[in-house]
XYZ file of C-alpha atoms in Angstrom:
693
model
C -171.716 -31.673 -84.669
C -169.316 -33.159 -82.583
C -165.610 -33.065 -83.165
C -162.609 -33.823 -81.046
C -159.182 -31.942 -81.333
C -156.285 -33.949 -80.508
C -153.718 -32.853 -82.777
C -152.034 -29.026 -81.836
C -148.745 -29.368 -83.706
C -149.283 -26.720 -86.286
C -149.446 -23.663 -83.771
C -150.794 -20.547 -84.081
C -151.312 -19.602 -88.025
C -152.634 -16.021 -89.226
C -156.048 -14.785 -88.831
C -156.244 -14.394 -92.895
C -156.262 -18.059 -93.165
C -158.941 -18.545 -91.106
C -161.585 -19.946 -94.117
C -158.785 -22.005 -95.037
C -159.802 -25.158 -93.881
C -159.367 -26.605 -96.745
C -155.477 -26.758 -95.659
C -154.537 -29.983 -94.192
C -152.599 -28.321 -91.297
C -155.638 -26.575 -90.654
C -157.453 -28.970 -87.781
C -153.844 -29.146 -86.321
C -153.811 -25.211 -85.187
C -155.144 -22.537 -83.180
C -155.940 -19.048 -83.599
C -153.815 -18.240 -80.277
C -151.245 -20.422 -78.659
C -149.686 -17.414 -75.830
C -147.026 -18.781 -73.498
C -147.805 -22.720 -74.611
C -146.135 -25.165 -76.997
C -147.045 -27.380 -78.819
C -145.980 -30.684 -77.831
C -144.220 -33.235 -79.993
C -147.857 -36.091 -79.286
C -150.373 -33.796 -80.615
C -150.736 -32.101 -76.937
C -150.259 -28.517 -75.721
C -148.543 -27.555 -72.654
C -148.010 -24.340 -70.795
C -144.500 -23.165 -70.899
C -142.038 -22.954 -67.822
C -140.975 -19.819 -66.925
C -137.625 -18.111 -66.356
C -135.623 -18.468 -63.578
C -133.562 -14.833 -62.336
C -129.840 -16.326 -62.615
C -128.019 -12.624 -62.611
C -128.891 -8.595 -63.041
C -126.798 -7.156 -66.009
C -125.591 -3.351 -66.117
C -126.288 -2.992 -69.601
C -128.027 -4.067 -72.740
C -126.514 -7.316 -74.000
C -126.240 -10.651 -76.170
C -125.042 -14.092 -75.570
C -123.184 -16.439 -77.270
C -122.769 -20.302 -75.762
C -119.156 -22.211 -74.995
C -120.076 -25.669 -75.166
C -117.111 -27.868 -75.290
C -118.478 -31.663 -74.370
C -122.287 -32.798 -73.166
C -120.868 -32.473 -70.060
C -122.958 -29.164 -68.706
C -119.940 -28.511 -66.115
C -117.700 -27.723 -69.279
C -120.192 -25.355 -70.779
C -120.937 -21.826 -70.438
C -122.752 -18.687 -71.456
C -120.644 -15.576 -73.134
C -122.491 -12.880 -72.145
C -121.088 -9.769 -74.244
C -121.385 -6.293 -73.640
C -121.002 -3.362 -75.082
C -116.828 -3.522 -74.940
C -117.357 -6.268 -72.396
C -117.597 -9.765 -71.824
C -118.773 -11.953 -68.896
C -118.586 -15.618 -68.687
C -121.722 -17.452 -66.690
C -121.619 -21.199 -65.946
C -124.579 -23.216 -65.126
C -125.358 -21.651 -61.653
C -124.575 -18.175 -63.132
C -121.642 -15.624 -62.380
C -118.688 -17.131 -60.051
C -119.258 -15.318 -56.889
C -115.473 -16.217 -56.093
C -114.293 -13.917 -59.529
C -117.258 -11.063 -58.861
C -115.206 -8.421 -61.059
C -113.572 -10.860 -64.016
C -114.470 -9.349 -66.923
C -112.704 -9.395 -70.227
C -112.402 -6.155 -72.306
C -113.340 -6.656 -75.709
C -113.166 -4.340 -79.128
C -116.716 -4.772 -79.601
C -119.020 -1.691 -79.238
C -122.752 -2.669 -78.104
C -124.026 -2.006 -81.754
C -122.128 -4.506 -83.406
C -122.477 -7.349 -80.720
C -125.540 -8.948 -82.991
C -123.414 -8.762 -86.527
C -120.698 -11.044 -84.484
C -120.347 -14.360 -86.450
C -118.462 -17.103 -83.692
C -117.143 -20.437 -84.430
C -116.100 -23.180 -81.812
C -113.025 -25.846 -82.125
C -112.017 -27.313 -78.618
C -111.125 -24.492 -75.984
C -111.293 -21.926 -78.913
C -113.917 -19.667 -79.961
C -112.992 -17.717 -83.139
C -115.303 -14.194 -83.602
C -115.605 -12.340 -86.659
C -116.611 -8.713 -87.123
C -115.855 -7.210 -90.478
C -115.072 -3.871 -88.707
C -112.558 -5.291 -86.507
C -109.818 -8.065 -86.559
C -110.362 -11.292 -86.189
C -110.220 -12.231 -82.545
C -110.159 -16.039 -80.841
C -111.554 -16.609 -77.060
C -109.213 -19.184 -75.716
C -110.376 -21.281 -72.384
C -107.115 -22.265 -70.430
C -105.952 -24.332 -67.407
C -103.671 -21.467 -66.492
C -102.808 -18.284 -67.660
C -99.749 -18.030 -69.700
C -96.949 -15.473 -68.640
C -97.237 -12.363 -71.010
C -100.739 -12.772 -71.653
C -103.513 -10.644 -69.581
C -107.198 -12.429 -68.945
C -109.433 -13.038 -66.062
C -109.768 -16.383 -64.037
C -113.238 -17.652 -63.255
C -114.532 -21.287 -63.033
C -111.856 -22.546 -62.312
C -110.105 -21.629 -65.878
C -108.288 -18.643 -67.071
C -109.959 -17.092 -69.950
C -108.325 -14.797 -72.453
C -109.384 -12.519 -75.882
C -106.531 -12.294 -78.543
C -106.484 -11.271 -81.800
C -105.488 -13.620 -84.337
C -102.470 -13.626 -85.670
C -101.928 -15.651 -88.782
C -98.983 -17.192 -90.664
C -97.455 -17.329 -87.433
C -94.799 -19.885 -86.428
C -91.679 -20.563 -85.505
C -88.757 -17.501 -86.823
C -87.185 -19.266 -90.532
C -83.654 -20.196 -90.280
C -81.085 -17.581 -91.618
C -79.407 -18.155 -94.912
C -77.537 -21.416 -94.886
C -73.987 -22.070 -95.751
C -73.391 -24.283 -98.589
C -70.588 -25.922 -99.532
C -69.487 -28.407 -102.639
C -67.206 -31.220 -102.775
C -65.455 -32.818 -105.471
C -64.519 -31.518 -108.649
C -66.461 -28.105 -109.030
C -67.689 -26.211 -112.037
C -69.511 -22.914 -112.599
C -73.273 -23.857 -111.816
C -74.845 -21.873 -108.767
C -76.631 -24.546 -106.314
C -79.256 -22.950 -104.225
C -80.599 -24.255 -101.073
C -83.221 -23.148 -98.453
C -84.544 -24.379 -95.153
C -87.814 -24.135 -92.906
C -88.090 -25.145 -89.096
C -90.445 -27.362 -87.597
C -92.065 -27.434 -84.417
C -93.173 -30.443 -82.242
C -96.559 -29.543 -83.618
C -95.810 -29.737 -87.298
C -96.133 -26.194 -87.573
C -93.467 -25.365 -90.630
C -91.606 -21.583 -90.941
C -91.483 -19.767 -93.923
C -87.971 -20.679 -95.389
C -84.862 -19.110 -95.282
C -83.227 -16.842 -97.773
C -81.254 -18.946 -100.607
C -77.839 -20.248 -99.300
C -75.464 -20.442 -102.717
C -72.493 -22.282 -103.782
C -71.180 -20.574 -107.351
C -68.514 -23.116 -108.105
C -70.693 -26.482 -107.897
C -72.081 -28.340 -111.079
C -75.678 -28.897 -112.028
C -76.675 -32.692 -109.981
C -77.071 -33.937 -113.426
C -73.476 -33.962 -113.871
C -72.535 -35.381 -110.838
C -70.220 -37.730 -110.734
C -68.789 -40.271 -107.797
C -67.578 -37.650 -104.790
C -69.451 -34.983 -105.375
C -71.971 -34.084 -102.796
C -73.201 -30.199 -101.033
C -73.121 -29.826 -97.475
C -75.779 -27.093 -95.787
C -75.087 -26.601 -92.751
C -77.286 -23.620 -90.718
C -78.130 -21.886 -87.482
C -80.483 -23.774 -85.099
C -83.834 -22.253 -84.702
C -85.281 -21.945 -80.471
C -88.285 -24.680 -80.201
C -87.423 -26.186 -84.088
C -87.772 -30.490 -83.882
C -86.136 -30.735 -87.116
C -85.720 -28.949 -90.380
C -87.000 -29.303 -94.178
C -84.132 -28.859 -97.025
C -84.866 -27.935 -100.440
C -83.229 -27.571 -103.885
C -83.722 -25.129 -106.629
C -84.784 -26.872 -109.435
C -85.929 -25.355 -112.935
C -86.963 -21.927 -110.704
C -88.388 -23.938 -108.093
C -87.038 -25.073 -104.377
C -87.945 -28.598 -104.460
C -88.294 -31.012 -100.899
C -84.502 -33.175 -100.854
C -84.898 -34.276 -96.890
C -85.401 -33.934 -93.819
C -83.028 -33.378 -91.079
C -82.833 -33.457 -87.766
C -79.576 -31.509 -86.989
C -78.069 -28.372 -88.042
C -76.959 -30.312 -91.115
C -77.789 -31.803 -94.794
C -75.636 -33.607 -96.976
C -77.473 -33.545 -100.529
C -76.038 -36.846 -102.473
C -78.091 -36.003 -105.710
C -81.646 -36.637 -103.822
C -84.419 -35.345 -106.407
C -86.011 -32.499 -105.926
C -89.908 -32.784 -105.710
C -90.985 -29.593 -107.191
C -94.399 -30.401 -106.142
C -93.138 -29.651 -102.357
C -91.860 -26.366 -102.290
C -91.246 -23.920 -99.046
C -94.478 -21.962 -98.392
C -95.018 -18.435 -99.052
C -97.064 -15.962 -96.989
C -100.360 -14.797 -97.959
C -102.786 -12.757 -95.829
C -106.154 -11.787 -97.740
C -107.285 -10.255 -94.731
C -104.523 -6.904 -94.443
C -105.135 -4.076 -94.380
C -108.185 -3.841 -92.685
C -109.661 -6.617 -94.994
C -111.285 -7.941 -91.499
C -114.070 -10.967 -92.453
C -117.560 -10.590 -91.438
C -118.074 -14.981 -91.493
C -116.084 -17.391 -89.586
C -117.030 -21.230 -89.561
C -115.635 -24.926 -90.154
C -115.205 -27.269 -92.950
C -113.291 -30.322 -93.619
C -110.373 -29.268 -90.906
C -109.961 -25.563 -92.163
C -110.951 -22.665 -91.058
C -114.081 -20.847 -93.370
C -113.807 -16.804 -93.734
C -115.816 -14.895 -95.775
C -117.767 -11.488 -96.135
C -114.776 -9.300 -96.139
C -114.993 -5.455 -95.867
C -113.842 -5.398 -99.969
C -114.512 -8.380 -101.253
C -117.770 -9.659 -99.356
C -118.463 -11.818 -101.921
C -115.620 -13.645 -101.399
C -114.583 -16.930 -98.866
C -111.190 -18.130 -97.994
C -110.071 -21.418 -96.346
C -107.270 -22.264 -94.380
C -104.609 -24.755 -94.567
C -105.840 -27.877 -94.007
C -105.330 -29.193 -90.244
C -104.038 -25.690 -89.416
C -106.914 -23.356 -88.954
C -104.292 -19.999 -88.911
C -102.575 -20.945 -91.514
C -102.939 -18.949 -95.171
C -99.148 -19.783 -96.297
C -99.328 -21.326 -99.840
C -97.587 -23.577 -101.743
C -96.063 -23.117 -105.267
C -97.428 -24.640 -107.106
C -100.694 -24.695 -105.153
C -100.709 -28.245 -103.217
C -104.098 -30.161 -101.959
C -103.373 -29.217 -98.420
C -102.990 -25.544 -98.944
C -105.341 -22.488 -98.418
C -108.132 -21.670 -101.158
C -109.294 -18.551 -102.463
C -113.240 -18.738 -103.908
C -115.018 -15.397 -105.351
C -118.769 -15.936 -106.324
C -119.342 -14.100 -109.306
C -123.569 -14.021 -109.734
C -123.571 -10.762 -111.537
C -124.253 -8.480 -108.747
C -122.538 -7.941 -105.059
C -124.193 -10.740 -102.856
C -122.467 -10.259 -99.903
C -121.661 -13.556 -97.742
C -123.966 -13.813 -94.477
C -122.948 -17.157 -93.259
C -121.241 -20.431 -93.635
C -122.330 -23.590 -92.585
C -120.464 -27.335 -92.961
C -123.759 -29.444 -93.573
C -121.840 -32.539 -95.452
C -120.560 -29.935 -98.268
C -119.983 -26.555 -97.772
C -123.249 -24.283 -97.306
C -122.841 -20.411 -97.773
C -125.801 -18.218 -97.711
C -125.184 -14.768 -99.796
C -127.731 -12.220 -99.957
C -129.239 -13.398 -103.154
C -128.528 -16.807 -103.073
C -127.651 -19.873 -101.297
C -124.784 -22.087 -102.347
C -123.070 -25.583 -102.475
C -119.448 -25.550 -102.443
C -118.556 -29.345 -103.462
C -115.364 -31.019 -104.721
C -116.223 -32.322 -108.079
C -114.851 -35.788 -107.789
C -117.009 -35.842 -103.991
C -113.525 -35.541 -102.308
C -112.619 -32.914 -99.855
C -112.537 -29.314 -101.039
C -108.696 -28.509 -102.577
C -107.388 -25.484 -104.300
C -107.785 -27.430 -107.481
C -111.487 -29.482 -107.050
C -113.491 -27.069 -106.260
C -117.016 -25.953 -107.822
C -119.943 -23.580 -106.990
C -123.902 -24.342 -106.951
C -126.813 -22.163 -106.136
C -129.263 -24.159 -104.386
C -132.251 -21.249 -104.545
C -132.604 -17.740 -104.671
C -134.171 -16.405 -101.944
C -131.264 -14.758 -99.970
C -130.084 -14.983 -96.465
C -130.015 -12.353 -93.899
C -126.926 -12.403 -91.388
C -128.551 -14.797 -88.652
C -126.159 -18.215 -88.386
C -128.008 -20.916 -89.291
C -129.329 -23.661 -87.457
C -128.534 -27.354 -88.178
C -131.091 -29.242 -86.771
C -131.211 -32.941 -87.490
C -130.927 -33.491 -91.231
C -131.919 -29.847 -92.298
C -130.635 -26.479 -91.838
C -132.464 -23.704 -90.983
C -131.391 -19.806 -92.596
C -133.452 -16.792 -92.534
C -134.729 -15.576 -95.586
C -133.490 -11.698 -97.093
C -135.036 -8.642 -95.016
C -134.164 -10.962 -92.074
C -138.002 -12.213 -91.547
C -139.176 -15.494 -92.982
C -137.792 -18.805 -91.600
C -136.856 -21.407 -94.387
C -134.997 -24.668 -94.219
C -132.435 -26.483 -96.637
C -132.595 -30.278 -96.785
C -131.079 -32.862 -99.377
C -133.584 -33.238 -102.326
C -133.037 -36.944 -103.951
C -134.833 -36.178 -106.575
C -132.963 -32.605 -107.370
C -129.698 -34.130 -106.416
C -129.226 -30.692 -104.406
C -131.155 -28.955 -101.762
C -134.519 -28.083 -101.557
C -136.879 -26.119 -98.681
C -139.561 -24.558 -97.676
C -141.010 -21.100 -96.229
C -141.664 -22.201 -92.494
C -143.278 -18.953 -91.606
C -145.849 -18.877 -94.917
C -149.022 -19.216 -92.238
C -147.537 -17.244 -89.528
C -146.533 -14.022 -91.462
C -148.585 -12.061 -88.672
C -145.983 -12.815 -86.575
C -142.658 -11.375 -89.264
C -144.468 -8.591 -90.868
C -142.721 -5.547 -90.802
C -140.651 -7.584 -87.972
C -137.017 -8.651 -88.052
C -135.563 -11.153 -85.862
C -132.943 -10.413 -84.175
C -130.966 -14.479 -82.545
C -132.514 -17.352 -82.290
C -131.256 -20.767 -80.577
C -132.183 -24.614 -81.219
C -133.367 -26.492 -77.929
C -133.310 -30.059 -78.859
C -134.368 -31.618 -75.851
C -136.876 -31.339 -74.495
C -139.487 -30.131 -77.151
C -137.331 -29.957 -80.174
C -137.997 -25.636 -80.052
C -136.523 -23.596 -81.824
C -136.766 -19.796 -79.761
C -136.509 -16.660 -81.234
C -135.845 -12.508 -79.923
C -137.861 -10.755 -82.328
C -136.552 -7.253 -83.000
C -139.471 -5.341 -80.867
C -138.302 -8.000 -77.655
C -141.371 -10.609 -78.169
C -139.942 -14.372 -77.740
C -141.618 -16.739 -80.646
C -140.863 -20.818 -80.498
C -140.816 -22.777 -83.158
C -141.601 -26.187 -82.827
C -139.668 -28.500 -85.586
C -139.189 -32.279 -86.068
C -138.729 -32.447 -90.386
C -139.174 -36.333 -89.859
C -142.700 -36.011 -88.351
C -143.683 -33.466 -90.763
C -144.405 -30.879 -87.319
C -143.718 -27.227 -87.272
C -145.572 -25.008 -85.332
C -145.357 -21.645 -83.400
C -146.341 -20.061 -80.611
C -146.070 -16.678 -78.983
C -144.234 -15.955 -75.190
C -144.692 -12.651 -74.162
C -143.464 -11.482 -71.083
C -143.379 -8.461 -68.544
C -141.227 -6.649 -70.717
C -138.476 -7.734 -73.893
C -136.228 -10.723 -74.218
C -133.326 -8.725 -75.986
C -130.468 -12.189 -76.741
C -131.230 -15.797 -76.303
C -128.668 -18.613 -76.447
C -128.715 -22.857 -75.838
C -125.859 -24.631 -73.721
C -126.232 -28.305 -73.011
C -127.810 -29.093 -69.420
C -128.175 -32.107 -67.105
C -131.427 -33.511 -68.687
C -131.110 -31.346 -72.077
C -130.982 -28.502 -73.048
C -130.527 -24.966 -71.185
C -132.498 -21.509 -72.882
C -130.836 -18.458 -71.642
C -132.713 -15.245 -72.311
C -131.415 -11.426 -71.756
C -134.554 -9.560 -70.835
C -135.082 -6.083 -70.269
C -137.547 -5.545 -67.826
C -139.322 -1.856 -66.189
C -138.703 -2.498 -62.320
C -139.739 0.197 -59.761
C -140.020 2.407 -62.734
C -136.507 1.783 -64.202
C -135.430 -0.429 -66.905
C -133.225 -3.283 -66.179
C -131.819 -5.965 -67.512
C -131.640 -9.497 -66.381
C -129.469 -13.008 -67.417
C -132.472 -15.389 -66.982
C -132.888 -19.397 -67.708
C -136.062 -21.178 -68.995
C -137.018 -23.828 -65.808
C -137.191 -27.124 -67.413
C -140.171 -28.810 -67.760
C -142.213 -29.685 -65.092
C -141.974 -33.624 -64.922
C -144.292 -36.054 -64.052
C -142.879 -37.320 -61.577
C -142.708 -33.911 -59.521
C -145.378 -32.443 -56.794
C -147.311 -29.970 -57.555
C -145.164 -27.468 -55.118
C -142.319 -27.869 -57.389
C -144.422 -26.353 -60.158
C -142.297 -23.185 -61.588
C -144.582 -20.708 -63.586
C -143.056 -17.527 -63.443
C -140.822 -15.369 -64.949
C -137.605 -13.665 -63.591
C -138.595 -16.156 -60.568
C -136.959 -17.861 -57.589
C -137.322 -21.402 -56.164
C -136.539 -20.476 -51.872
C -136.412 -24.164 -49.618
C -136.701 -23.802 -46.018
C -136.021 -26.648 -43.697
C -139.181 -25.062 -41.476
C -142.243 -23.566 -42.551
C -141.605 -19.526 -42.993
C -143.791 -16.584 -43.907
C -141.268 -14.167 -44.667
C -139.707 -14.787 -48.129
C -136.395 -12.863 -49.246
C -133.701 -11.896 -51.489
C -135.881 -10.401 -53.858
C -134.547 -7.269 -54.797
C -134.597 -7.390 -58.186
C -138.148 -7.281 -58.286
C -138.406 -4.501 -56.057
C -141.905 -2.683 -56.140
C -142.946 -5.571 -58.519
C -146.801 -7.383 -57.822
C -145.679 -10.557 -58.341
C -147.046 -13.979 -58.124
C -146.454 -16.901 -55.838
C -146.603 -20.636 -55.200
C -146.522 -21.419 -51.719
C -146.183 -24.997 -51.419
C -148.523 -26.232 -54.242
C -151.081 -23.327 -53.625
C -151.134 -20.010 -55.712
C -150.749 -16.745 -53.706
C -151.791 -13.672 -54.812
C -151.839 -10.018 -53.576
C -147.900 -9.924 -52.983
C -145.815 -7.032 -53.703
C -141.923 -6.541 -53.303
C -141.711 -3.932 -50.799
C -137.435 -4.348 -49.288
C -136.171 -6.970 -51.573
C -139.370 -9.520 -50.086
C -142.764 -10.412 -49.599
C -144.807 -11.476 -46.426
C -147.108 -14.532 -47.016
C -150.463 -14.956 -45.650
C -149.455 -18.305 -43.570
C -146.013 -20.064 -43.533
C -144.313 -22.491 -46.267
C -141.794 -24.524 -46.905
C -141.864 -24.464 -50.865
C -141.835 -20.807 -52.607
C -141.964 -20.213 -56.183
C -141.796 -16.508 -56.739
C -141.772 -14.400 -59.539
C -143.752 -12.366 -62.536
C -146.741 -13.441 -63.554
C -147.074 -14.225 -66.993
C -150.584 -15.651 -69.132
C -150.603 -18.789 -70.908
C -153.675 -18.538 -73.411
C -155.292 -20.996 -76.278
C -157.943 -19.943 -78.615
C -159.480 -22.471 -81.481
C -159.717 -21.784 -84.737
C -163.328 -21.493 -86.371
C -164.762 -24.948 -87.430
C -165.852 -25.425 -90.613
C -166.448 -27.975 -93.452
C -168.368 -29.223 -95.904
C -171.786 -30.749 -95.165
C -174.899 -31.888 -96.735
C -175.645 -28.861 -97.213
C -173.206 -27.218 -98.280
C -170.157 -24.823 -96.144
C -170.174 -23.512 -92.857
C -168.411 -20.660 -93.811
C -170.105 -17.753 -92.828
C -173.647 -19.902 -90.791
C -173.930 -18.616 -87.404
C -172.321 -21.356 -84.242
C -172.368 -21.623 -80.623
C -170.764 -24.282 -78.643
C -172.391 -26.662 -76.273
C -171.249 -28.303 -73.994
C -167.151 -29.465 -74.396
C -165.059 -32.096 -73.018
C -161.191 -31.276 -72.170
C -159.010 -33.673 -71.245
C -155.995 -32.609 -68.926
C -152.704 -34.325 -68.300
C -151.476 -33.049 -64.968
C -153.010 -30.123 -64.217
C -154.312 -27.727 -62.235
C -157.351 -25.459 -62.909
C -157.324 -22.815 -65.356
C -160.582 -20.723 -67.234
C -162.514 -21.226 -70.189
C -164.580 -19.065 -71.849
C -166.239 -17.911 -75.175
C -163.791 -14.753 -75.131
C -160.821 -13.786 -73.821
C -162.496 -10.847 -71.806
C -165.367 -13.416 -70.828
C -163.824 -16.557 -68.788
C -165.081 -19.015 -65.877
C -162.915 -20.898 -63.859
C -162.582 -24.652 -63.962
C -164.149 -26.867 -61.565
C -160.581 -28.265 -60.171
C -160.939 -28.230 -55.987
C -158.318 -29.483 -53.780
C -159.321 -32.949 -52.185
C -159.835 -31.298 -48.312
C -160.473 -27.572 -47.668
C -156.832 -25.949 -46.975
C -154.415 -28.267 -49.106
C -153.197 -27.442 -52.051
C -154.805 -29.096 -55.220
C -153.213 -32.195 -56.868
C -152.704 -32.529 -60.446
C -155.687 -33.865 -62.430
C -155.711 -35.891 -65.107
C -158.922 -36.941 -67.234
C -161.980 -34.883 -68.530
C -163.440 -32.091 -67.518
C -167.281 -30.951 -68.787
C -167.541 -27.368 -69.384
C -170.183 -25.286 -71.183
C -168.867 -22.278 -73.054
C -171.722 -19.992 -72.602
C -171.875 -17.332 -75.600
C -174.242 -16.377 -78.245
C -174.775 -17.248 -81.526
C -172.177 -16.109 -83.709
C -169.729 -16.677 -87.358
C -166.379 -16.987 -85.639
C -166.999 -18.664 -82.068
C -164.439 -19.772 -80.434
C -163.202 -21.934 -77.479
C -160.414 -19.416 -74.812
C -158.655 -21.704 -72.474
C -156.601 -19.575 -69.894
C -154.404 -20.887 -67.505
C -153.028 -17.108 -65.493
C -152.132 -18.684 -62.024
C -149.246 -20.140 -61.356
C -149.602 -23.330 -62.115
C -149.679 -25.962 -64.715
C -151.968 -26.497 -67.589
C -151.191 -29.532 -70.169
C -154.217 -30.125 -72.888
C -154.214 -33.470 -74.560
C -157.174 -33.142 -76.563
C -160.531 -30.728 -76.789
C -164.382 -32.420 -78.060
C -166.710 -30.049 -78.860
C -170.138 -29.860 -79.389
C -170.896 -27.002 -81.801
C -174.730 -25.754 -82.727
C -175.321 -24.405 -86.225
C -177.637 -21.920 -86.436
C -178.872 -20.247 -89.980
C -177.242 -18.119 -92.340
């Protein structure tokens, strides 16, 4: 048989599926995809290396500060135990090396932090601590402690809910005209320039007045009060049938009531703080101009929405108005703690038992009088914040392993989803997922740090039915990941833990951009925790490598790989002088094909012994690599430089090879790149010789 394989979008699948050639995805999948990424066009290429950014004092967790598409406005929040540092596109600010904010979060609490950003403010929720917010400003306000770095002032503050202007003192009330025995009562609330309204004053009373329905010509009430600093106007309310109804606005500290109708649907606000007495929320999000807080210590299955347009205000009116805060307790028959909340057209809520949709009954915005909760699935969710990718939302199933998606289904008139880990259970069994991040460009990839430090990648594009897994081991473990909008796409940032010279070290690293089709071979970056050294004159001494002291490193010097280099005294010596040098830890990329099976004239090929004859590999801008029947038996691909002593130029085209090996029931073809060079495979054509059973 001669078979072409030109689609690798299925990624790596479990060995237990090696006989399921009846699956549609079988022909698009492989047995091993290590440090390689499936492309959206069916190709597969080696992942780029990671660039060393900075050494860290301890294990850390990354969160993004994404303000705009301008890379200079985006930062990485590096949380350590009790500390926070701010990294920009090129790392920490060299002008402020000691800029560290103190935080209340211990090291073992960092992964449970829930974060939501609006403008220059990132809100941080953890149910062991009060709600906090990180604010970026142009300058540090007087009386606040913070840090200066990257041209901005940064402060971490505890959120004080329901703060506003102080309430005015009780007003004085006088009645004009013939009086009576009725007591008129008024309250006044101050309003600042941003429209924030204070609590109402105590009641001002006039006891010798008439009921407004009995007023005659000449009757009026004059209300006066002391000014409130920073107030630009005042709302005035009069008691009517037990409520204080709105009657007018005053620009001064005096108001004359000429028997205006009291609107009892608009009443003074009353304080309400559902998070008092250490009932701290563990989840924060934003939806329809409201802040969503959920998963409190005492009510883990309840969620709360702030006043519309006023995120830190939970004051209520009586009776309730449409812009008032709201509270909802999910009654599911068991205490299902809320794990996450996400604004996705509707407000979606994940609990440990189910996934819910919160929507208005009339299709409008959520209000205290118009909200309904309906279950969309009953898989249950782990605590990782969901990822919104196009028209789908990804979440981690209960127990912290399998990944599922949710998307609107017209047939169901609700949300449906799939288990996206179903074909690769070997990557998730006995493991949990620590953290994940979505890199939209290039490649539409979800990067996941597994609990044991293995980095997983999930290529996902639902509209083209593309999804596949790959593994990305490195010399150490990956502890945290996050993505930020960069210069030419999304940048992946990582915290790694590596053994360096016998000591455990932590590093902040960034995934290098994909090697472009126009870049020369000298710029190919396929080393981990590495650096690039450019010099105007060729040199054979490369320094600045103290973070890799004592390590054997991979080197690409002017486009040619150099072997045998070990970092000594913070540097290496090259066997020849070079201008452009890439140096870092080596990593191996490997691809192994699934056994080729089919149903033919004489039945299934399952169990038949087979071997590969001549195979054709179609490459795109690749250099070198190895092939063979097993990972332990490999042969160099015949890619040579045009002239001896010059670097190998990227090769595009077909290369024939003979894998060799005896006939076996599960023969395979292995393709490996273990040098710091590119490897980009477009297709494989296999000649398969089947023997007898």
